[in-house]
mmCIF file of C-alpha atoms in Angstrom:
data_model
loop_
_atom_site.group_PDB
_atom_site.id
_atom_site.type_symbol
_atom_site.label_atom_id
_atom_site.label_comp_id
_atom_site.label_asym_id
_atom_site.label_seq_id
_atom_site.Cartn_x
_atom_site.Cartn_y
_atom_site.Cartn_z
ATOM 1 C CA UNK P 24 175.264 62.268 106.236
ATOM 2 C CA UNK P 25 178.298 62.439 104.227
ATOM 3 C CA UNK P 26 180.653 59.091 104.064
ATOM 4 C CA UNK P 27 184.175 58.784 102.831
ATOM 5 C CA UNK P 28 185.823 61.089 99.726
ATOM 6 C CA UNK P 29 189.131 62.018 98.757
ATOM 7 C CA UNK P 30 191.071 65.392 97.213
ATOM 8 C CA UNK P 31 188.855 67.676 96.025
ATOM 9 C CA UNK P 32 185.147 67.408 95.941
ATOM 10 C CA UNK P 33 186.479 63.395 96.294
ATOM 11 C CA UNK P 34 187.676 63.142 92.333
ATOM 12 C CA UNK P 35 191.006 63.690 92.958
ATOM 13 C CA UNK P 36 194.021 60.989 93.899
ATOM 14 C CA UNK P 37 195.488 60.603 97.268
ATOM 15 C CA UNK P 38 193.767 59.271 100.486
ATOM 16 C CA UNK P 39 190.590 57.828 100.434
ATOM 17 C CA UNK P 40 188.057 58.318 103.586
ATOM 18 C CA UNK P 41 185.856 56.348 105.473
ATOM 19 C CA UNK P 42 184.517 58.514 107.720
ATOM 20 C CA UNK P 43 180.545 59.914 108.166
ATOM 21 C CA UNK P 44 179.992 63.729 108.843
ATOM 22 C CA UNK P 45 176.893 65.065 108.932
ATOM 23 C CA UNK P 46 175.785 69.314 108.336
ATOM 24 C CA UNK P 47 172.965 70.586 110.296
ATOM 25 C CA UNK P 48 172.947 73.653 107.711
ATOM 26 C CA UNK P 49 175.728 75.778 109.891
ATOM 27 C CA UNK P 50 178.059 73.318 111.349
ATOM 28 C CA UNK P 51 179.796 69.578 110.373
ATOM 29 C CA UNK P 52 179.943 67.023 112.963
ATOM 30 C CA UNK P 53 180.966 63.489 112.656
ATOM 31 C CA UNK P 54 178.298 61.199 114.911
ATOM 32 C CA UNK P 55 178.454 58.979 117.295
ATOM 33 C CA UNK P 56 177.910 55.776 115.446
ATOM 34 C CA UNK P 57 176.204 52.681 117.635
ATOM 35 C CA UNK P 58 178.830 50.070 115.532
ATOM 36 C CA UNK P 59 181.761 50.133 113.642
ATOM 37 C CA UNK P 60 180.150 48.830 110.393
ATOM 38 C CA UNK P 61 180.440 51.220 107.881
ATOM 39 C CA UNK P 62 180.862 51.728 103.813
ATOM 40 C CA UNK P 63 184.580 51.296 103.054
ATOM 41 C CA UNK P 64 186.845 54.068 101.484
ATOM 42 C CA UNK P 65 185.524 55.265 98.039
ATOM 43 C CA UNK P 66 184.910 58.552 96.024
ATOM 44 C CA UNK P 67 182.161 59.438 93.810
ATOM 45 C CA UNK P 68 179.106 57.554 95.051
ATOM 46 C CA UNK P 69 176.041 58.977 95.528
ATOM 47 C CA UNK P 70 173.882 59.576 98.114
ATOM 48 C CA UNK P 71 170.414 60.949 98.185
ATOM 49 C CA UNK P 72 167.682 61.104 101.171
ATOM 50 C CA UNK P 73 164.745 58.676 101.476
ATOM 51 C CA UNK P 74 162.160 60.952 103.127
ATOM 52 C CA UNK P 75 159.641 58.296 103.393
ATOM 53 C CA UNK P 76 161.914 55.937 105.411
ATOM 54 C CA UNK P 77 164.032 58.996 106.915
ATOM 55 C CA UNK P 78 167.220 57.104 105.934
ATOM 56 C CA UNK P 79 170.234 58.226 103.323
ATOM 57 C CA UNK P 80 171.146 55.714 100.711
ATOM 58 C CA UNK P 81 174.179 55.568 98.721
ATOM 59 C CA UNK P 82 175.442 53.741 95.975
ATOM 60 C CA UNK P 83 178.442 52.635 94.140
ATOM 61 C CA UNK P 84 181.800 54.829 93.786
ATOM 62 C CA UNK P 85 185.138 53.616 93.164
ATOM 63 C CA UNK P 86 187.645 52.015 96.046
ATOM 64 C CA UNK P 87 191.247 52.636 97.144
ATOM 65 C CA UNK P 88 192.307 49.906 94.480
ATOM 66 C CA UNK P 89 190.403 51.912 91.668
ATOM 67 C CA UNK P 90 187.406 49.155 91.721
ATOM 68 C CA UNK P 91 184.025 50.243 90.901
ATOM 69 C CA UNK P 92 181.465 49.177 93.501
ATOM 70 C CA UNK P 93 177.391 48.193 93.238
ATOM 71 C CA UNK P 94 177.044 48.142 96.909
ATOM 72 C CA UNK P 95 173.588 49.971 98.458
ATOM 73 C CA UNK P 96 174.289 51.026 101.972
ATOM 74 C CA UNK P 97 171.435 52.872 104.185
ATOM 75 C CA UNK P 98 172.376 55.419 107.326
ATOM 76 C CA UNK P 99 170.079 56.075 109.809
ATOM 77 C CA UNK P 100 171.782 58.841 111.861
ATOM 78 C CA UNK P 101 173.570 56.360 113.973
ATOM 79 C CA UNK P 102 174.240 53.300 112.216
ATOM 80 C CA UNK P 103 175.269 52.290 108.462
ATOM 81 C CA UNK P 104 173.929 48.528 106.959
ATOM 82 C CA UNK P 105 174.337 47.632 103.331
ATOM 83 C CA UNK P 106 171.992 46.431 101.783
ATOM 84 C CA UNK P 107 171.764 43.036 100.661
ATOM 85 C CA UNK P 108 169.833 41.946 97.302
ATOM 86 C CA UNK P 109 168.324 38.689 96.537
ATOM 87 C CA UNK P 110 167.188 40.459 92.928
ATOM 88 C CA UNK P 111 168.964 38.870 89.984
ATOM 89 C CA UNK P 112 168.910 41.965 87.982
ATOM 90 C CA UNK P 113 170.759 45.279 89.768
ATOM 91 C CA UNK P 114 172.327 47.990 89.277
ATOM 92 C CA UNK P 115 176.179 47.658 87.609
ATOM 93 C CA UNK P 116 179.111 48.838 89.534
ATOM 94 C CA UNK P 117 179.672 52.687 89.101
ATOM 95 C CA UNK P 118 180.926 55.777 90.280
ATOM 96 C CA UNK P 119 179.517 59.228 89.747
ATOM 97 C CA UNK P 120 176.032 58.075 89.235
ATOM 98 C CA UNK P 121 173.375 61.139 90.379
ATOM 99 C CA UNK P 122 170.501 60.401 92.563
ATOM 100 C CA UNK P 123 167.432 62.034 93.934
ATOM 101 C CA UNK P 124 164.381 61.362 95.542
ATOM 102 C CA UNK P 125 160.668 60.782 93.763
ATOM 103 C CA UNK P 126 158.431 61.542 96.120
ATOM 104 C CA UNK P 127 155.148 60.663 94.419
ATOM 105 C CA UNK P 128 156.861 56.801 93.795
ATOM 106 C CA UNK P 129 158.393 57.222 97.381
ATOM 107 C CA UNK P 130 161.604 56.004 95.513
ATOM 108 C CA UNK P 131 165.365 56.874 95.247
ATOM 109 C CA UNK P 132 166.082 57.376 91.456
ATOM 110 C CA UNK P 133 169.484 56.542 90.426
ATOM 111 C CA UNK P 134 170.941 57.765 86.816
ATOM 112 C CA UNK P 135 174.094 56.920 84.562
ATOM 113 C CA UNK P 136 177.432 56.970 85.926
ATOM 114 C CA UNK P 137 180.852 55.790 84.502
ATOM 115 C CA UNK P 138 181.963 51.882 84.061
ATOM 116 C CA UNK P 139 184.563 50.234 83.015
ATOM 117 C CA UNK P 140 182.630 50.134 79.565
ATOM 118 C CA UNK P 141 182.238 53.375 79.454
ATOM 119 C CA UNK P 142 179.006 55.721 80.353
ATOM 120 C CA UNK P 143 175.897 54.219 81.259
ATOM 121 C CA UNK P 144 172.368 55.655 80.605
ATOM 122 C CA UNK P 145 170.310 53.281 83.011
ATOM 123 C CA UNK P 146 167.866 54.058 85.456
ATOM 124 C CA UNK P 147 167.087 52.625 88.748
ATOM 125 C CA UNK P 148 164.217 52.935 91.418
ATOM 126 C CA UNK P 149 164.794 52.161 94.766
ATOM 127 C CA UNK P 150 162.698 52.108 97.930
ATOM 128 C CA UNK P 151 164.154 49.426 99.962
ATOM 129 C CA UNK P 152 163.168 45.842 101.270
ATOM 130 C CA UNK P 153 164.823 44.799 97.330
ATOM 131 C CA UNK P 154 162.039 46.843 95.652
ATOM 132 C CA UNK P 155 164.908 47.355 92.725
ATOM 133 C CA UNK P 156 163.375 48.471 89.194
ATOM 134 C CA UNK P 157 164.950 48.870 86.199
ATOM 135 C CA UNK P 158 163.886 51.823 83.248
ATOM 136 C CA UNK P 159 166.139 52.799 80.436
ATOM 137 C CA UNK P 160 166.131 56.435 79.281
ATOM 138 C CA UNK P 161 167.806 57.561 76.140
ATOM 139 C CA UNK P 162 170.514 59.928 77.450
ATOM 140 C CA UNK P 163 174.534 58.639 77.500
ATOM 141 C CA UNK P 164 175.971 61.695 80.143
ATOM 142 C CA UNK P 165 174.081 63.605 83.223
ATOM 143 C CA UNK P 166 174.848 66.103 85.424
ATOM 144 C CA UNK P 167 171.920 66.713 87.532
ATOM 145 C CA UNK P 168 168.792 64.417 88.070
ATOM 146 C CA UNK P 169 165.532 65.989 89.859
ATOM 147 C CA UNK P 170 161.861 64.666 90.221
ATOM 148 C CA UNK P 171 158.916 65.978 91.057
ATOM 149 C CA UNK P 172 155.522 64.393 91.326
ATOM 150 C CA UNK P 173 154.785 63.405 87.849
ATOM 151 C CA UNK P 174 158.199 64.198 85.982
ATOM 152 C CA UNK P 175 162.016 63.231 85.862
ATOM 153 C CA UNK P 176 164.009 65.592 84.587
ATOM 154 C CA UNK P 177 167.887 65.246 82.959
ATOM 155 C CA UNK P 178 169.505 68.030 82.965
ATOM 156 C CA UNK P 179 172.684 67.504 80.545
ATOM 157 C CA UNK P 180 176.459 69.379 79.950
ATOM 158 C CA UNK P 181 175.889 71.671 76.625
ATOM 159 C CA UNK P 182 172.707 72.700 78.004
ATOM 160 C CA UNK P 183 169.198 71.909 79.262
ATOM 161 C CA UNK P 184 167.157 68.923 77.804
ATOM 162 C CA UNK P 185 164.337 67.147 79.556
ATOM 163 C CA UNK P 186 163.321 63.666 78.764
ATOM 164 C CA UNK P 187 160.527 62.206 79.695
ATOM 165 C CA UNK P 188 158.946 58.525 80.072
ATOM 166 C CA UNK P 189 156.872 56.793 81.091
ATOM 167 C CA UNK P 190 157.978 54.382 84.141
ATOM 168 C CA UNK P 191 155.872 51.428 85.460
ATOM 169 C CA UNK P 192 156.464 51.118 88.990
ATOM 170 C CA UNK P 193 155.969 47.605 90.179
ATOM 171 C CA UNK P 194 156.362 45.952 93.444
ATOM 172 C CA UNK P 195 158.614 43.363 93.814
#
């Protein structure tokens, strides 16, 4: 599923959506959504697929007013809920993070993005129910973000260079 965007690619000025599409790998289609509770207009969050829980998760982007968000919404395929922490320690607000999916952890992996402050070079685990962890990597800029059973790879502008650590998963 697809939610919201704006201009070009969503990085450009003008309207800003709120509306889900989905691509079946030939065709877009917006669904029939069960409720009317959905993320509100943004550009540049991210979104990545949870294949564990079969849900999509998205975070941050910026709003109509130019506000960076730190709100985690979930979408089943015919409903959206956000996602509610009780964690003291989460994720800033953001927009243009880049997210994928760690299968081995069974966590979404979210990397960097652009704050008020400036870029950030943090990264998140996420596999629902609050499970939020926190692991700083060295890097200040990303493109790209992919992760395979044993290795997260970085992939920066000005060419290729793979960091890697080593991230303690705990359960919270």
């Amino acid at each position: 599923g697809v939610s919201g965007g704006g201009g070009i690619l969503g990085t450009q000025p003008g309207t800003l959506l709120a509306d889900t599409w989905e691509y079946d790998g030939n065709n877009w289609a917006q669904p029939a959504l069960l409720d009317l509770i959905t993320p509100s207009a943004r550009r540049l969050p991210t979104m990545v697929f949870d294949r564990l829980r079969g849900v999509m998760v998205m975070f941050g982007g910026e709003t109509t007013l130019g506000r960076l968000d730190d709100e985690t919404w979930e979408y089943n395929g015919r409903r959206w809920w956000r996602i509610l922490s009780t964690l003291t320690t989460n994720p800033a607000a953001r927009k243009g993070p880049a997210m994928s999916y760690h299968q081995a952890r069974g966590a979404s992996v979210l990397f960097g993005g652009g704050a008020s402050g400036g870029l950030l070079d943090d990264t998140w685990f996420y596999r629902g129910e609050g499970s939020i962890i926190s692991q700083t990597i060295a890097p200040t800029t990303t493109w790209r973000i992919t992760s395979s059973d044993q290795l997260l790879t970085i992939n920066f502008p000005g060419g290729l260079v793979t960091r890697t650590a080593t991230i303690t998963f705990t359960e919270k």
